[in-house]
Coordinates of C-alpha atoms in Angstrom, one line a residue:
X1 CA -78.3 -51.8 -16.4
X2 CA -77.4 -52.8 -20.0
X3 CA -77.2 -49.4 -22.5
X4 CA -80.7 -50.2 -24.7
X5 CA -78.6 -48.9 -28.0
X6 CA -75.8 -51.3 -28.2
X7 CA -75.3 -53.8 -29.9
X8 CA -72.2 -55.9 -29.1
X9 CA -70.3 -58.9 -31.1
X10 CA -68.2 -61.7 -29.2
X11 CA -66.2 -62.9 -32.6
X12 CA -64.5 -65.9 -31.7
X13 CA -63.9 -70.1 -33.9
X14 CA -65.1 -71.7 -30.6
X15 CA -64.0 -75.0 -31.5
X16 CA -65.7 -76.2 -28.9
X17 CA -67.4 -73.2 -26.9
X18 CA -66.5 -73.4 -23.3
X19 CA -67.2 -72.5 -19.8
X20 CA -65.2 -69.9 -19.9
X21 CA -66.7 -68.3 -23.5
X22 CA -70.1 -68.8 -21.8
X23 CA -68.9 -66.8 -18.8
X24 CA -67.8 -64.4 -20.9
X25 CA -71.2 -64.0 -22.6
X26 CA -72.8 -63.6 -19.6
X27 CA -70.9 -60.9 -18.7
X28 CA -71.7 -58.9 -22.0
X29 CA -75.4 -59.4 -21.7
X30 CA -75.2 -57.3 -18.4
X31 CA -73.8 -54.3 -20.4
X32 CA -75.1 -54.3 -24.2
X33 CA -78.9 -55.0 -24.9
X34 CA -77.8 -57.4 -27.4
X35 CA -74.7 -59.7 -27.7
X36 CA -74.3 -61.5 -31.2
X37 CA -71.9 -64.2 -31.1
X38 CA -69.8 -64.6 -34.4
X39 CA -69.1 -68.1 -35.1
X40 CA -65.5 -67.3 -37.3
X41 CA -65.7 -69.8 -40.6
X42 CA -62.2 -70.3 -39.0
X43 CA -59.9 -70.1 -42.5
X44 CA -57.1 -69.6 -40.5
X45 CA -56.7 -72.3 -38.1
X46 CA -57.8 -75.8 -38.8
X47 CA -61.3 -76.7 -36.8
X48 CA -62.0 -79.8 -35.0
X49 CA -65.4 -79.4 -35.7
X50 CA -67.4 -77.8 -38.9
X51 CA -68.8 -74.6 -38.7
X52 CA -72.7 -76.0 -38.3
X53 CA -71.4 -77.9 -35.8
X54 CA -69.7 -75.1 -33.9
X55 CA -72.9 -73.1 -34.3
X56 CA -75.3 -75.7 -33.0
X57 CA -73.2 -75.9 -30.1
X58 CA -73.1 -72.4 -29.3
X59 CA -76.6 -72.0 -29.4
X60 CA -76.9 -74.6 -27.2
X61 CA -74.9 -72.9 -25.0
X62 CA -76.7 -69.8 -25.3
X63 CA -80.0 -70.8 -25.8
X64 CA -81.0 -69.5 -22.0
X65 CA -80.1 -65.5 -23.2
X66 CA -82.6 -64.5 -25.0
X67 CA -80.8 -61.2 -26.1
X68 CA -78.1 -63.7 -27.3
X69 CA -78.2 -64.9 -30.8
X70 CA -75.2 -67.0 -33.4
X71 CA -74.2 -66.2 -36.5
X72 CA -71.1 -67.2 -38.8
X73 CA -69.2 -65.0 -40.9
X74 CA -66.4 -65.6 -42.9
X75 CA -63.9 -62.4 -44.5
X76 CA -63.6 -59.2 -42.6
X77 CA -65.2 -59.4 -39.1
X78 CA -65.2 -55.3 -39.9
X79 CA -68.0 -55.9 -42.5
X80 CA -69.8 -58.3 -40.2
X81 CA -69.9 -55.9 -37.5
X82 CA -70.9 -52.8 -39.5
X83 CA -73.3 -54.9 -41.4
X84 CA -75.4 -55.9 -38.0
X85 CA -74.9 -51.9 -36.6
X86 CA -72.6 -53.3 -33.8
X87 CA -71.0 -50.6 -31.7
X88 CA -68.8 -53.1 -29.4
X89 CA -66.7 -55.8 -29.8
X90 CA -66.2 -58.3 -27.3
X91 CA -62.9 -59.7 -26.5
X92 CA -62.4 -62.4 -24.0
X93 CA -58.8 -62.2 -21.6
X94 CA -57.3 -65.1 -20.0
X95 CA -54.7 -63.7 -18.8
X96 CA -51.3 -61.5 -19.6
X97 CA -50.2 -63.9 -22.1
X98 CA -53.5 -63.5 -24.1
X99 CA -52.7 -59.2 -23.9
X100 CA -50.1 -58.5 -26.3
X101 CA -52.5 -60.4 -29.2
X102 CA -55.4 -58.7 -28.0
X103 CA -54.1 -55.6 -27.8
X104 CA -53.0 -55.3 -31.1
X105 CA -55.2 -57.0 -32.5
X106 CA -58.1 -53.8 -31.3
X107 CA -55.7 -51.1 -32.7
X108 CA -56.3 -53.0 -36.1
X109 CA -59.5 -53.2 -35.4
X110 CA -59.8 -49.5 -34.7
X111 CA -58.1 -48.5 -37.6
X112 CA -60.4 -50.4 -39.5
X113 CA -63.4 -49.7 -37.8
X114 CA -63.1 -46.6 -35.3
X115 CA -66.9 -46.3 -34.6
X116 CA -66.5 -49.9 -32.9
X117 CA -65.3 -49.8 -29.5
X118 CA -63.2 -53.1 -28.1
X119 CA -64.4 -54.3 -24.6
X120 CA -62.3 -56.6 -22.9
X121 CA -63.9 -59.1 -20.1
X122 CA -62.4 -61.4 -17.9
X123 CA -63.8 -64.7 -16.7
X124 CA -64.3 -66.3 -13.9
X125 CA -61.2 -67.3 -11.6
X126 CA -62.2 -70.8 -12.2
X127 CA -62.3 -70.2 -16.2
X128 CA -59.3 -68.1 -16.6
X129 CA -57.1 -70.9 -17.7
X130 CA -59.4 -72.7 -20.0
X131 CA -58.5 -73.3 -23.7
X132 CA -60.6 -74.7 -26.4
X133 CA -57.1 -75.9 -27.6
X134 CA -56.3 -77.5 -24.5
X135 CA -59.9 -78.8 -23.5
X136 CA -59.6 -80.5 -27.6
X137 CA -56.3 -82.1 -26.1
X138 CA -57.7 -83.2 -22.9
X139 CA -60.4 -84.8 -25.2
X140 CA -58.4 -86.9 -27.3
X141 CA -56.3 -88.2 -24.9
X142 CA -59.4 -89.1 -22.8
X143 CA -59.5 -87.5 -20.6
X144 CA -62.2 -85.7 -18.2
X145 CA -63.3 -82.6 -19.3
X146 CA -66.2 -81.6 -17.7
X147 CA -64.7 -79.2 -15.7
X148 CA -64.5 -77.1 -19.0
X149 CA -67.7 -77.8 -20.9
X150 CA -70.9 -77.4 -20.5
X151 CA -72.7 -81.5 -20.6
X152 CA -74.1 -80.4 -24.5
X153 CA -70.5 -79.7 -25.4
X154 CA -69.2 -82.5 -23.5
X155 CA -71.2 -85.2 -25.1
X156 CA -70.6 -83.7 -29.0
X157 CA -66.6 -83.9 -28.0
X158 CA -66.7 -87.5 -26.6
X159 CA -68.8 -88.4 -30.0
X160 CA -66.2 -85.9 -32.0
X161 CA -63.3 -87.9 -30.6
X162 CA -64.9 -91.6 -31.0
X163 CA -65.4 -90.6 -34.7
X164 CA -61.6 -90.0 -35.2
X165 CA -60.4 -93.2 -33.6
X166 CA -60.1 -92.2 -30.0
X167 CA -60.8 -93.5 -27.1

C-alpha cells in the first residue's frame, strides 16, 4: 500500500532510460503515492542525447504510471526536491560496486537535506547489470540491445547512432 503523503524523486541523466531504471520506477510507485523522475541537465558528464530528448524518452517510458511524472533540473537536486515537497529520494543499486558512491553520496544528501529520506531499490536479477554507459557502447558498436531497452528507447538509439556515423 503506497503512504498517500509521500512524494518521492528518482534523480538520475538517463542517457538513455533503461529496463532496469523502469524497473526501478516500478518499484517506487508501490511505496510513495507519487514518484517524480528528475531528468539531471547532466553538467557533469557529457550526454549522448539532449536533455528534451532524454525527457521525451522517459515519458515514454513512464507514460503507463499515472502517478509518475518528468521533470529536468539543473543546480542543486536539494532545491529541486524541497521545491516539489519530496520527502524521499530514490536511488537505484546495481550492485556492491554501485555502494560506496551511493552511500556517500546520501550522507551528503542528508547533510544537505535531512528532512529527505534516501531509499535504495534494487532491480530485477535480469536488470542488475545494465548500464546506460554500457547499453550506449553496445549501441555504437551495433550491436543488439534490446535486452536493455524498452522498443521506444531502442529505436531513438539506433536513430541516435546512425546520426553520428554508426552503423
Amino acid at each position: 500500500m503506497a503512504n498517500q503523503s509521500v512524494i518521492a524523486v528518482y534523480p538520475g541523466t538517463f542517457d538513455p532510460m533503461t529496463l532496469g531504471h523502469e524497473d526501478v520506477v516500478r518499484r517506487a510507485i508501490q511505496l510513495f503515492e507519487k514518484v517524480i523522475v528528475a531528468v539531471a541537465a547532466g553538467h557533469h558528464k557529457k550526454a549522448m542525447f539532449s536533455l528534451t530528448e532524454r525527457i521525451e524518452m522517459a515519458r515514454e517510458v513512464v507514460k503507463a504510471y499515472p502517478q509518475v511524472t518528468v521533470e529536468s533540473f539543473s543546480g542543486l537536486l536539494r532545491d529541486f526536491v524541497v521545491a516539489r515537497g519530496g520527502k524521499a529520494m530514490v536511488r537505484g543499486l546495481r550492485a556492491v560496486t554501485d555502494f560506496d558512491y551511493e552511500f556517500q553520496l546520501a550522507g551528503m544528501n542528508r547533510s544537505l537535506m535531512p528532512e529527505v529520506e534516501t531509499v535504495f531499490l534494487t532491480p530485477s536479477d535480469k536488470y542488475q547489470f545494465i548500464s546506460s554507459t554500457f547499453v550506449r557502447e553496445i549501441a555504437v558498436l551495433g550491436g543488439e540491445i534490446d535486452k536493455f531497452v524498452s522498443p521506444t528507447v531502442q529505436r531513438r538509439l539506433q536513430e541516435k547512432v546512425r546520426s553520428l556515423g554508426g552503423p
